[in-house]
Structure formats: structure tokens, C-alpha cells
Amino acid sequence: MAKKVPVYKNFINGKWVSSKSGKTFENVNPADTNDVIGYFQDSTPEDVNDAVQAAKEAFKKWRLIPAPKRGELVMQLGLYLKKNKESLARDATREMGKILKETRGDVQEGIDCALYWSGEGRRQFGETTPSELPNKWAMTVRQPIGVCGLITPWNFPMAIPCWKLMPALVCGNTVVMKPATLSPLSVWNLVKGAEEVGFPPGVINYVTGSGRNVGTPLCEHPDVSLISFTGSTEVGRQINLACAKDFKRVGLEMGGKNAIIVMDDANLELALDGVLWGAFGTTGQRCTATSRCLVHKKIYDKFLSMLIKRAKSLKVGPGLDETTEMGPAVDEKQLNTDLEYIEIAKKEGAKLVCGGKRLTGPKYKNGFFIEPTIFADVTPKMRLFKEEVFGPVLAVVPFKTFEEAIYLQNDCRYGLSGSIYTQDVDKAFTAMRDVQTGLFYVNAPTIGAENHLPFGGVKQTGNGHREGGKEALDLFSEWKAIYVDFSGRLQKAQIDTDEIVKVK
Ligand code: UN1
């Protein structure tokens, strides 16, 4: 007998509720589409409004809870994630496909985030500074912003929602979470954990559904003060435009076309491990994925053949199988995008040297599997050099000089992550200075950011904000400058100052 497929509800004002639409959508396993994980609410703008009103009401009290106490609740949520790490990782693999080793890392990133932000609850420091007038005190404090809309992607279904949720809460904001329709279960699990550890009703709300019916109304809602979004540059642009009308604060984390430079003096075995992990980890579906590999001419042929050999041996399969090294594409649409880019690259004259095809065969029959794919001799004019694929398709590009390698790294409209493999300390430092990205690695791939450092990119990857690290405070809080005059008389700033000390 077929197992009964669960129906998951929205979470609004501390209650699990159905959408007013009466409709649901299906969440399936990309490794086996016969495996239906659950039905989620296909919500409407009215549901969004209910969630925003609940968050607005809850904000009145939540903002007055001392930040260290808010941090303690966030820590409890982290401990809940830790206790349930294995089942949360399995759910994440089942709904979005990446291998278990990686979803365990994904959940771990959420735990790290909780521990970091619980401490940050005791570090909401402002400054005091001398006033220009006597008997007057001047200082700064951080204040929460209000209701935050958190629009999160499917590729890090636990970590990225945590990156946004935890600083938002510690700063005293309340939230409405809108997960990607491909990974609503992981965020449901996170919200369930928040309910269990005792967050007050309305502080965290969860509404599932489409961009059109949930995302857009959230961005356009007058009572939402901030939108934090991770996803494509195209959608980020629409969000930015929608939020501009009301001057909402917007944090955007978008595309990447990240490159690793492999110098002729590099430890090639080390670089090989890094490029493979960077390019094919998460099936290439990371904004930090290594999608360009720039290789010095002197070692080009040798490194390319090492790369092909190892990429060919990668074991592709369902992520729940512990022996799998690369899982499926997240859905048919992403798989088709990968295949389209493969065709484009072939037409443009890049040399297909590994993979390039959808995997069929009995093991792959019901999933969206594709071979790890490598194109050699890619040139800067080709679309594969410039455009984000978000799949396991690596462009290998030869270069002659270090200067050319830096030029190629920066010849890109995105600026999230970059890397160099070299033993030459001068080159490493020059690259650290000159590569135009928000993250940079020496002798490590473009992926592997840690939670307590700022995460984000320049150019069309971001809009100047950072997630992770104390820098995230600047997204989720406002500065207030406060003056206390204890002179007992009216003192006029900029006007009475000459009287205090005679200045010529
Ligand atoms: C992403 O690429 O979408 O640095 C996020 C990393 C992870 C986070 C990646 N810690 O690869």
C-alpha cells in the first residue's frame, strides 16, 4: 500500500494553518520523482497579509525582549538542529538532491550560525563619543527594523534560511519566511524547531507558495520593512525594483561565475581536489561554485587530463546513497538549463572533453541526473565563460601570464568568490588584492565560507550587504544616534561652540 503523503501547513501567529486558496503543491525527490515528499500550501497574497500582520503585532513585544534573551532562544534552536541533524540532513537531501555529506554540512552551517548569533545577542555594541558641547552625552545604539521578509533558495535549504533568520531575530525583528518551492520541507523543519523551543507566536511566520503569489506581495507589502533574498540576479533585480518604491531595505545575494586560477607552480594534486569539489560539489548548484578554471599554459594539458580522469570517475547517483559523490540536478528545468548550456558551448566552439549528457539507465530513470561536464579551450567571448549555469558544467580556460589570469578572473559581471592555487607568496598577495570578489581563497576552492565571516559579493552578485559575521548586523538593524543634554540649559550645537574655548 502506498504511504500516505503528508500535508504541511503554513505557520502564522503561532498556529499551523491552511492557505485560503485551499490548494497545495507537490514537493518531489529529484533523484526519484515517484517519491512525493509532501504537499505544501499554495498560498495567496491574503495569507501573506495575515503573516505580515502577525509579525507586525509580535514585533511590539519582541523588540523589547533583551537581546541576550533573544540570543538564548536562538541558541536553543541551534541545539534543536544539532539534536536532529541526521534527520534534517536526510530531509534536505530527499527534497533537493545533494549528497548526505553535504546536507549534513548544510545543517551544521545552521548550527554554527545559531551559536554565533546567540553570542552576538550579548555584543550589540554601540559607541559613546564626546559631544562638542559640555555636559552633553552622545552615543549610538542599534535598533531593529521591523518585519523582515526572508526569501530563501533551495540549494542550501537549511543554512541560508538560518543565515537570515538568526541575525534578524537577535536584532529584534520579526519575520515572514518564504522558502523556495523546491525545498519547503527544510524550512518547515526549522520553523517547527522554533515552535518547539518556544519562540513567541508571530515572531516567526512561514508561508509557502509561488514567487508571484507569495514573494511579490511580501516585497510590496507596506508593513514589511526589509527583504533579504538569495537567488538569481534576474529575480534580485525585480525584488530591488519592487522594494525601491517604498525605500525598503533590501539585502541581495545573487549570481556568481567564480574562477580558480591554477598557476604553473601550483601543487597540482591539491588544485585538482579543489577544482573538483568546487565545480561538482552540490552538482555545481552553488552561487560559490567553481564554474571557470583558469590554467597556466605550461601545465594546461597535464592538468586538463588529470581533471578529466577524475571527473569521469565521479560516482553520480541519489544523494541518500552514502557512496554517491554527485547528486541530481534539482529539477527538470535546471537539468534543461544545464543541457542547453552544453549545446551553446559546443556551438560556440568550446571543446567538450568530459560528460555532456543526461544520465539515463535504470538507476537514473526517475531522476534528473547529468554527467559531470568539462569544456576545454573556453574563451572570454563564449557564453559559458560569462553566464551562470548553476550546474556541473566547468569551463577550462588557458592563460599565459599571471596578469592575464587576474584579468580573466575579473572579466565577469559577477563578483562573489575567487581563488588561486600557487606556491608563490607574492602572486598570492597580489591576487588577494586585485581580484574583484567578496570572498577569496588561496590554495582552496571557491566554496567553503564560514559563518562568522562576512559572506557576499561585489558587482552584480550583491548590493553591498553581507550575510554572516557581525557585518550582517548592518543589514538587520538601524543605527540611532542619541544625545542627552544634562547641562540644564538650551545648548545650541554648531552655534554655541565658540564660547566654550576661544578658537581664533
Ligand atoms: C551558496 O553558494 O549558495 O561557501 C552558499 C559555501 C557555503 C555556502 C554557499 N558555505 O560554499
Coordinates of N, CA and C and ligand atoms in Angstrom, one line a residue, residues 109 153 155-156 159-160 163 230 253 282 285-289 390 416 439 441 446-451 455, ligand 1:
E109 N 26.0 24.2 9.2 CA 26.1 25.6 9.0 C 25.0 26.4 9.8
P153 N 16.6 30.3 -1.0 CA 16.7 29.4 -2.1 C 16.7 27.9 -1.7
N155 N 19.2 25.6 -2.7 CA 20.5 24.9 -2.8 C 21.1 24.7 -1.4
F156 N 20.9 25.7 -0.5 CA 21.3 25.5 0.9 C 20.0 25.6 1.8
A159 N 20.9 26.1 5.7 CA 21.9 27.1 6.1 C 21.5 28.5 5.8
I160 N 21.0 28.7 4.5 CA 20.7 30.1 4.1 C 19.5 30.7 4.9
W163 N 21.0 31.8 8.1 CA 21.8 33.0 8.0 C 21.0 34.2 8.1
T230 N 18.1 35.5 -1.4 CA 19.2 34.8 -2.1 C 18.6 34.1 -3.3
E253 N 21.7 38.6 -2.4 CA 22.8 37.7 -2.6 C 22.5 36.9 -3.9
T282 N 27.6 19.8 -4.7 CA 26.3 20.3 -4.8 C 25.8 20.3 -6.3
Q285 N 25.5 23.5 -8.1 CA 24.4 24.4 -7.8 C 24.7 25.2 -6.6
R286 N 25.7 25.9 -6.6 CA 26.1 26.9 -5.5 C 26.3 28.2 -6.2
C287 N 26.0 29.3 -5.4 CA 26.4 30.6 -6.0 C 27.9 30.7 -5.9
T288 N 28.6 29.9 -5.0 CA 30.0 30.0 -4.9 C 30.7 28.9 -5.8
A289 N 30.0 28.2 -6.6 CA 30.6 27.1 -7.3 C 31.7 27.5 -8.2
F390 N 24.6 27.3 -13.1 CA 24.1 26.6 -11.9 C 24.0 25.1 -12.0
L416 N 31.4 37.1 -6.7 CA 31.2 36.5 -5.4 C 32.5 35.9 -4.9
L439 N 34.6 37.2 -1.7 CA 35.3 36.1 -1.0 C 36.5 35.7 -1.8
Y441 N 40.0 32.9 -1.9 CA 40.7 31.8 -1.3 C 42.1 31.6 -1.9
T446 N 36.6 27.7 -4.4 CA 35.8 29.0 -4.2 C 34.6 28.7 -3.3
I447 N 34.5 27.5 -2.8 CA 33.4 27.2 -1.8 C 34.0 26.9 -0.5
G448 N 33.2 27.1 0.6 CA 33.7 26.8 1.9 C 33.7 28.0 2.9
A449 N 32.8 28.9 2.7 CA 32.7 30.1 3.5 C 32.3 29.7 4.9
E450 N 32.8 30.3 5.9 CA 32.5 30.1 7.3 C 31.6 31.1 7.9
N451 N 30.8 30.7 8.8 CA 29.7 31.6 9.3 C 30.0 32.9 10.0
F455 N 29.7 37.2 4.3 CA 29.5 36.5 3.0 C 28.8 37.4 2.1
Ligands
UN1_1 C1 25.9 29.3 -1.9 O1 26.8 29.1 -2.7 O2 24.7 29.4 -2.3 O3 30.8 28.7 1.0 C2 26.1 29.3 -0.4 C3 30.0 27.8 0.7 C4 28.8 27.6 1.6 C5 27.7 28.5 1.4 C6 27.4 28.6 -0.1 N1 29.3 27.7 3.0 O4 30.1 27.2 -0.3

